[in-house]
Coordinates of C-alpha atoms and ligand atoms in Angstrom, one line a residue:
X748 CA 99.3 76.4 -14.4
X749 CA 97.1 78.7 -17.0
X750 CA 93.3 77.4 -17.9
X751 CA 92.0 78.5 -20.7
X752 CA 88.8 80.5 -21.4
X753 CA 85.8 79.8 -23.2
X754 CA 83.8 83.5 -23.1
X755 CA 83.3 84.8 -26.4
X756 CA 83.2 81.5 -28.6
X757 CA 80.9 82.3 -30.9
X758 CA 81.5 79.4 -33.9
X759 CA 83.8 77.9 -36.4
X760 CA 85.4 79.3 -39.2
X761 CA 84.9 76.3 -41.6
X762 CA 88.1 77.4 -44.1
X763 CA 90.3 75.1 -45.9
X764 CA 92.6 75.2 -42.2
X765 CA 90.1 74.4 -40.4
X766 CA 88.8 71.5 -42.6
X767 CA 91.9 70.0 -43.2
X768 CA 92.3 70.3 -39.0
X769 CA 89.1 68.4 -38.2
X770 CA 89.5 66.0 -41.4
X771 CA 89.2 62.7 -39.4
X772 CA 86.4 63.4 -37.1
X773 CA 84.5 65.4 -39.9
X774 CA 84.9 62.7 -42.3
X775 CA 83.5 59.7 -39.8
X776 CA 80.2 62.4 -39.0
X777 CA 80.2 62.7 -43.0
X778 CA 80.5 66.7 -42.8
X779 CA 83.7 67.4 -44.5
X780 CA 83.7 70.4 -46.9
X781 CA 87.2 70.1 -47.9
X782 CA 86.6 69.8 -51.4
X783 CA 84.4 72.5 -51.7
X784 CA 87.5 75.3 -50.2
X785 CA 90.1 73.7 -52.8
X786 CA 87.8 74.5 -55.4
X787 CA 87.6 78.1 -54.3
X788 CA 84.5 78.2 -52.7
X789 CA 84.0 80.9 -50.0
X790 CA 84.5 79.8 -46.3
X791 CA 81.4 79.5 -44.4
X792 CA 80.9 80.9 -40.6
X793 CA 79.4 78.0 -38.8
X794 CA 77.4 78.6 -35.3
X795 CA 77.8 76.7 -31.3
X796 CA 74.9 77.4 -30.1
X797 CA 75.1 80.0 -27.2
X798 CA 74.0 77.3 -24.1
X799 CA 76.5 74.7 -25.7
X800 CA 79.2 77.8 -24.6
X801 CA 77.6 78.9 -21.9
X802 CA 78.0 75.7 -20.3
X803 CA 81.6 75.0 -21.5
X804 CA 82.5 78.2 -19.5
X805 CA 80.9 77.1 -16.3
X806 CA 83.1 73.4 -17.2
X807 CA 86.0 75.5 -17.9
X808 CA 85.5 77.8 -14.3
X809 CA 84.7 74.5 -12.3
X810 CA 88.1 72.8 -13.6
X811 CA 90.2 76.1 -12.9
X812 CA 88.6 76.1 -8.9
X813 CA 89.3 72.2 -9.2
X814 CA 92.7 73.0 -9.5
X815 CA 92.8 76.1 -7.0
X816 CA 91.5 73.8 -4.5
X817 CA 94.5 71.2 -4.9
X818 CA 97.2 74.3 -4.2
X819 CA 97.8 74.7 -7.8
X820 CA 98.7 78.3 -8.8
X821 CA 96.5 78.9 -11.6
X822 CA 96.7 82.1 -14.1
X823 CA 94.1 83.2 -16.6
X824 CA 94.8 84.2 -20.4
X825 CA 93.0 87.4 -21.4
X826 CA 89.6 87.0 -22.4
X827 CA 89.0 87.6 -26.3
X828 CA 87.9 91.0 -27.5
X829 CA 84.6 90.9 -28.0
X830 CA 85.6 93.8 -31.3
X831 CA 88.3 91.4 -32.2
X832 CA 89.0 90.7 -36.0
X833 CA 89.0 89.8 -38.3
X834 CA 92.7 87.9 -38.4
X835 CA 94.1 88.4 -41.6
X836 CA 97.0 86.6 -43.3
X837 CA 98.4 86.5 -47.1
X838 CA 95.4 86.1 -48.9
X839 CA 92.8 85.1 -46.0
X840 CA 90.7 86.6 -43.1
X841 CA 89.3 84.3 -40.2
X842 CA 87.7 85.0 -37.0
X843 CA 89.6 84.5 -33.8
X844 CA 89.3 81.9 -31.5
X845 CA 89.2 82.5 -27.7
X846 CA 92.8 81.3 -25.6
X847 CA 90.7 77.8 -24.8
X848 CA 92.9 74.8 -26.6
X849 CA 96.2 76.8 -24.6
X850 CA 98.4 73.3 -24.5
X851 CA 98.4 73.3 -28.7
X852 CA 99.9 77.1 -29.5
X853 CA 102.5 76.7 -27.0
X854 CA 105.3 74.3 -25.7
X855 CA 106.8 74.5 -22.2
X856 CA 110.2 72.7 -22.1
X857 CA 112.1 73.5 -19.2
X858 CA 113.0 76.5 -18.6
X859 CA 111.7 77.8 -22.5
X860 CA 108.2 79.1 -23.7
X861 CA 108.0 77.8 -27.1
X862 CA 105.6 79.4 -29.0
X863 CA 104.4 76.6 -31.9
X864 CA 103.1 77.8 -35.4
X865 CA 99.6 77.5 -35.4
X866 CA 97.3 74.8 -37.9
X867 CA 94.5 76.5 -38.1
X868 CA 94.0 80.5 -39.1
X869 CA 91.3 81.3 -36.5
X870 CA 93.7 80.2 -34.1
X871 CA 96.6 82.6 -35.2
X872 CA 95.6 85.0 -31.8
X873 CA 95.5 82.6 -29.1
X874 CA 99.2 83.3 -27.9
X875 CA 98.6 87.0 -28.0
X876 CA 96.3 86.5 -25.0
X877 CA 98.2 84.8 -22.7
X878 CA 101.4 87.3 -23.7
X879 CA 101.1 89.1 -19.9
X880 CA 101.7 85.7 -18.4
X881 CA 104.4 84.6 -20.5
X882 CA 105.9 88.6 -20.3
X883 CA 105.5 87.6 -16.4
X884 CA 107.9 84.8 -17.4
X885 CA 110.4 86.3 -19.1
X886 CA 110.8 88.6 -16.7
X887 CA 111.4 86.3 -13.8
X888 CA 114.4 84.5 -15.9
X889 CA 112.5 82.1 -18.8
X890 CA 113.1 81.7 -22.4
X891 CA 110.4 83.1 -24.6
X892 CA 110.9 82.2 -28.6
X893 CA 108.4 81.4 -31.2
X894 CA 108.8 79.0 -34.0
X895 CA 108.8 80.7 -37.5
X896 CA 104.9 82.2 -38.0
X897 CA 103.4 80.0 -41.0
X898 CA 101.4 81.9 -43.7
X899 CA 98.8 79.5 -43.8
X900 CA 97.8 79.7 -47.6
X901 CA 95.7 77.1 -49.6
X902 CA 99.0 75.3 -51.0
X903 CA 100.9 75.5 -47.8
X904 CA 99.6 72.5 -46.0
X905 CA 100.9 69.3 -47.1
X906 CA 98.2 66.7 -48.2
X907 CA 99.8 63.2 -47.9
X908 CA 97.9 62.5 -44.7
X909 CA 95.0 63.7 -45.6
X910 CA 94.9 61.7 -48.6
X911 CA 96.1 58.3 -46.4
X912 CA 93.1 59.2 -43.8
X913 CA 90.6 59.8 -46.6
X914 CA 91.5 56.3 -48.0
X915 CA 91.2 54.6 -45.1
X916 CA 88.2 56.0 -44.6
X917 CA 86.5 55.4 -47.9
X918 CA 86.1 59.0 -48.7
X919 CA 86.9 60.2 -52.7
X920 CA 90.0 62.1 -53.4
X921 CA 91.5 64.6 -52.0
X922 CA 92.4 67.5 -54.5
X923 CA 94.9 69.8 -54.4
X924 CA 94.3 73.1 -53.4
X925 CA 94.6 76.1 -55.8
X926 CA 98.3 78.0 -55.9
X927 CA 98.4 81.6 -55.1
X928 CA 101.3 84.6 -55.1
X929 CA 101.7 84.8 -51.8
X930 CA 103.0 80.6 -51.3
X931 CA 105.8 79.8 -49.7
X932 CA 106.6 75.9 -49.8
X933 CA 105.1 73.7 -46.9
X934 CA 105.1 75.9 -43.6
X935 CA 106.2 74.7 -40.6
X936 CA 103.3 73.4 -37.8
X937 CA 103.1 71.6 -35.4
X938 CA 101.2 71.9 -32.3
X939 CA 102.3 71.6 -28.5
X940 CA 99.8 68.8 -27.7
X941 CA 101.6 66.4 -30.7
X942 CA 104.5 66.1 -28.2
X943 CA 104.9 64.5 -25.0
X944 CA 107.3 65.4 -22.9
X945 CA 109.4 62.9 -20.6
X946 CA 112.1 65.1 -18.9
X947 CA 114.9 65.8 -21.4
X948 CA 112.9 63.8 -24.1
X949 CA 110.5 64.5 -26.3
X950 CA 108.1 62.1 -28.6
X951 CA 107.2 64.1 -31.1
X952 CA 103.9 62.8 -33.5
X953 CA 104.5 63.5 -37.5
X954 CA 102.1 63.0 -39.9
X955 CA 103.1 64.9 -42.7
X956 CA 105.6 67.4 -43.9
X957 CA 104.8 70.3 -42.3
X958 CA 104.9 68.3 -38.8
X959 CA 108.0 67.1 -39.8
X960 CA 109.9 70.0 -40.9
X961 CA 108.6 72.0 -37.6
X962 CA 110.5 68.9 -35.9
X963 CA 113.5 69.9 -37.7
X964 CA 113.4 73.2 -36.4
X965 CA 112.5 72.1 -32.9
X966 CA 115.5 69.1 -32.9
X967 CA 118.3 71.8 -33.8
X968 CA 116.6 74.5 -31.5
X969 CA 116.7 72.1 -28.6
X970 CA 120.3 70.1 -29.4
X971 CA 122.2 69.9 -26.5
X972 CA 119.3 70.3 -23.6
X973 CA 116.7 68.3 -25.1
X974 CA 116.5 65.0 -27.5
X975 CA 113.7 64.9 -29.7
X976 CA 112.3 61.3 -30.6
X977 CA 109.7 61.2 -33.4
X978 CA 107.2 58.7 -33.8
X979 CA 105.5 58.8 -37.5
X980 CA 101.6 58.9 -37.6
X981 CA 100.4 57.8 -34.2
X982 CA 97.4 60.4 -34.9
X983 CA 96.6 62.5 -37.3
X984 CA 98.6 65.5 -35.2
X985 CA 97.6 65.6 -31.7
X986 CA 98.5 62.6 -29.5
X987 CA 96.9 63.7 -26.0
X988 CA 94.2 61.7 -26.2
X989 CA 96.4 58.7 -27.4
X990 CA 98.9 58.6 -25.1
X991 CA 100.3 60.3 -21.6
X992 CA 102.3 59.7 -19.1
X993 CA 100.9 59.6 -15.4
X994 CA 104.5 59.5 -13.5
X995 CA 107.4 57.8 -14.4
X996 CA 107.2 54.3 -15.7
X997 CA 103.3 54.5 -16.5
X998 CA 101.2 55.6 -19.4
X999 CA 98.0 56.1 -20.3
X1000 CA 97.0 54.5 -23.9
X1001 CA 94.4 54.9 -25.8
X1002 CA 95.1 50.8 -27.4
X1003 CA 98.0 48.6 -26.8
X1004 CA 99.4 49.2 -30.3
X1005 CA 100.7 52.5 -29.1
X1006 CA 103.5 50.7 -27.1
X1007 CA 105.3 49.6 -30.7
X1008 CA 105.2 52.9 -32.0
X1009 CA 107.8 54.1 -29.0
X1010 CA 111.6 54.3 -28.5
X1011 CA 112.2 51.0 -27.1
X1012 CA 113.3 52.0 -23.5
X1013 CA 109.6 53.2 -23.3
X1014 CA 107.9 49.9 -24.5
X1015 CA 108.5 48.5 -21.1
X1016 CA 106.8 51.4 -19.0
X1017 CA 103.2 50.0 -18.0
X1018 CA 100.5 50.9 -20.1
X1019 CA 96.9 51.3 -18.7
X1020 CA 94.3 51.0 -21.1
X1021 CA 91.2 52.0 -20.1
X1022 CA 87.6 50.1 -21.4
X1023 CA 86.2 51.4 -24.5
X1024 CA 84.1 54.7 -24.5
X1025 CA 81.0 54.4 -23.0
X1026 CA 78.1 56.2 -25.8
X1027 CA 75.6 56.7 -22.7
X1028 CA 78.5 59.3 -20.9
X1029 CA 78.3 61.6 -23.5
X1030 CA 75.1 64.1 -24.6
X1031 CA 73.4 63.8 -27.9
X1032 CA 73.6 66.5 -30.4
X1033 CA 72.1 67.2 -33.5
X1034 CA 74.0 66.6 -37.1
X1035 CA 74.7 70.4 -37.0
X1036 CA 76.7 70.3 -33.7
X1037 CA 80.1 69.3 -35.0
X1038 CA 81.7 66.6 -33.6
X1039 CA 85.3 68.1 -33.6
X1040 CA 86.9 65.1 -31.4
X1041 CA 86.6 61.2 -31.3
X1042 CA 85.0 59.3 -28.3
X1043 CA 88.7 58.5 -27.1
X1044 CA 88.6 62.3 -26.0
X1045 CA 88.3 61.8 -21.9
X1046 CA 91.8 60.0 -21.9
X1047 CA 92.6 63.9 -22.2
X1048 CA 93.4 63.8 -18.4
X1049 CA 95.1 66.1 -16.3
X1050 CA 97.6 64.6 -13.8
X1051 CA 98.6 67.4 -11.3
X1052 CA 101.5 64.8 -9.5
X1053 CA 102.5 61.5 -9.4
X1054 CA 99.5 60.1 -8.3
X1055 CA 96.5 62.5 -8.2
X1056 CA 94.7 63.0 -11.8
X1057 CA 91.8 65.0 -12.7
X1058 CA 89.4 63.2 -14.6
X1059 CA 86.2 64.2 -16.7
X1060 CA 83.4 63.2 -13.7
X1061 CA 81.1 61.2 -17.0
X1062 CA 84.3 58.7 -18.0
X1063 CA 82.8 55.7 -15.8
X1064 CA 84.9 53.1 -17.3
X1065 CA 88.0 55.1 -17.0
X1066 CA 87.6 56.2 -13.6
X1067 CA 87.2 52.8 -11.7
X1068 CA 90.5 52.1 -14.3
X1069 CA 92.7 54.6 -12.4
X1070 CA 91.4 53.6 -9.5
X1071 CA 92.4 50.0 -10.1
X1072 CA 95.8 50.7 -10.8
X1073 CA 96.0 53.2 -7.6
X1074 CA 95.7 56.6 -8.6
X1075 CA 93.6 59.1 -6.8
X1076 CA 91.2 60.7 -9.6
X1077 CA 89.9 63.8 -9.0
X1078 CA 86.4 64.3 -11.5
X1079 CA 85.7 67.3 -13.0
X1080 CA 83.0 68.3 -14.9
X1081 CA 83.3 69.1 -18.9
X1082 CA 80.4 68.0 -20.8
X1083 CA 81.0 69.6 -24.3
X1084 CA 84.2 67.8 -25.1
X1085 CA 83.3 66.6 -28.2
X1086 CA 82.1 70.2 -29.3
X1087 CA 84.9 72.2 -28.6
X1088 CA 88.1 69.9 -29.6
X1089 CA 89.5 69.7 -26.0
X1090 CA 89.5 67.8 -22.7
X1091 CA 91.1 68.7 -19.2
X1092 CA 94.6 68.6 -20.8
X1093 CA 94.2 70.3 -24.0
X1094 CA 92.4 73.6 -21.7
X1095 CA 95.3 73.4 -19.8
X1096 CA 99.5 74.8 -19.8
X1097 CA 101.8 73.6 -16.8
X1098 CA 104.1 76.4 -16.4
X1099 CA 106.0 75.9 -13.4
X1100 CA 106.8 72.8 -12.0
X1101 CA 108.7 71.0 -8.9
X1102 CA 112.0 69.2 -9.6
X1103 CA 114.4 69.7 -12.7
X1104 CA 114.3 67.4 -15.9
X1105 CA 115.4 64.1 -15.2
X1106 CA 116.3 61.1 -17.6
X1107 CA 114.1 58.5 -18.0
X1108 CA 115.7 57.3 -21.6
X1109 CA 119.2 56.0 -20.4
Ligands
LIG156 N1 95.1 69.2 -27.4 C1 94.0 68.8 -28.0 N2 93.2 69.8 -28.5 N3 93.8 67.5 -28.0 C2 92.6 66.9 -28.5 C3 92.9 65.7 -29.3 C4 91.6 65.0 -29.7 C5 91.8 63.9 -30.8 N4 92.1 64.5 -32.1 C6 90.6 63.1 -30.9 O1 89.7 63.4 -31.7 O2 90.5 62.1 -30.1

């Protein structure tokens, strides 16, 4: 398995990517500068303060000894250059992002690295880092491949989700972003942790159209090995603290709703549904620490077999829930979950695994 690495986060780029990225959890904490980018406004470089990061690393180093501890095999990416940047792409410039987030720029399917076009143009270096591991890979017999790079302009990204999420959350409109020369239609992205994967299927979250044309891509790439089931809108992209499956039979759900958005062979697989977030197991910040995920975030668990999962040591209520239903939860410490848009599995990329893919479908 690789962890990711926290060293050298220094702060967000808050571009029209990155906006559009963060939308719903922005929007609820009333900081959404969305508007502001379309218009043409300059991006703005926004700080984490330095003990925020300093104690993520020590989270991140406690969760990789976690796992050493449990005979997991665990590789590091390399860290970020502290010279590094800025990235550049047609028509923008955005500071990189250390190799943290590793289970959204990449998809593992069998015996295939997949490398996934990225969201957000910070994150365009991420895969770069962990290239010795994956060249390690390739060398012992693995696929590597990479979907088609996206350009990331202003008009690339497709609004229609934006604008249902901003309705639904009483927010004004949503305006379209500026064209520029260097546009190409609606790029494909899509990120690893919008798919879950069950053996030789794969649910795959869409919300919009560039979601849904990177599922095109990913459907014909994998034909014959691999059948790729979409479900429309179960989040806005990422489903990993939504749902995730803990062996085979049993999820983990965020709500009970999630159940009739699956293939139908799935709705009758238990689904554990842990007690509401608890406000008292998280720290308080200040308005200027943004709040990049939702509450829900700790269902982010890591399950390293069929019934041993690493859970975040402050998620009480969905501890003694795991428990219940028999697992053996192993709690590790990450206290800035909510400030660096990741929990346990989001930090995390299984690589190697025992047994083949099986079929859980049929
Ligand atoms: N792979 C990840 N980075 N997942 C994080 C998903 C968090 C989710 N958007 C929430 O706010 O609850």
């Amino acid at each position: 398995m690789i962890v990711g690495s926290g060293t050298g986060y220094t702060g967000h780029d808050r571009d029209l990517s990155f906006e559009l990225f963060h939308q719903e959890n922005l929007l609820r904490y009333d900081s959404w500068h969305y508007a502001r980018l379309a218009a043409g406004e300059a991006p703005e470089r926004w700080a984490v303060h330095p003990q925020y990061v300093e104690e993520l690393v020590e989270d991140v180093e406690g969760l990789a000894e976690t796992l050493v501890s449990l005979g997991v095999t665990v590789h590091r990416p390399l860290a970020l250059p502290p010279d590094a940047g800025p990235l550049t792409g047609p028509g923008w410039r955005a500071t990189p992002t250390p190799a943290l987030n590793i289970r959204d720029n990449t998809l593992i399917v069998g015996d295939e690295i997949i490398e996934t076009p990225p969201m957000v143009r910070s994150r365009c270096l991420e895969t770069r880092l962990l290239a010795p591991l994956f060249r390690r890979c390739f060398e012992a017999g693995a696929r590597w491949t990479a979907m088609p790079r996206p350009g990331l302009t202003d008009a690339s990204f497709d609004l229609s989700y934006a604008r249902h999420a901003a309705a639904s959350l009483g927010a004004g409109a949503v305006p379209s972003a500026r064209p520029g020369p260097y546009d190409a239609g609606y790029d494909m992205m899509l990120d690893g942790a919008q798919i879950v994967r069950l053996g030789r299927d794969l649910i795959v979250n869409t919300a919009q159209a560039n979601h849904r044309s990177a599922a095109d891509w990913l459907e014909r790439h994998l034909r014959g090995r691999f059948t790729v089931h979409r479900v429309e809108r179960m989040a806005d992209s990422h489903i990993d603290a939504t749902l995730l499956a803990l062996r085979p039979g049993v999820f983990l759900a965020r709500h009970d709703r999630v159940r009739d958005l699956l293939p139908r062979p799935l709705q009758g697989w238990k689904f554990i549904v842990p007690p509401e977030p608890d406000p008292a197991d998280f720290p308080s910040y200040l308005p200027r620490d943004l709040l990049l995920t939702s509450p829900y975030i700790d269902l982010n668990v890591l399950s390293v077999d069929e019934t041993t999962v690493l859970v975040n040591t402050a998620a009480t209520g969905l501890r003694a829930a795991l428990e219940t239903n028999g697992f053996t939860v192993v709690p590790v410490r990450h206290r800035h979950r909510r400030l660096f848009s990741g929990g346990l599995h989001c930090f995390t990329l299984d690589t190697v695994r025992d047994g083949g893919p099986e079929e859980y479908l049929n």
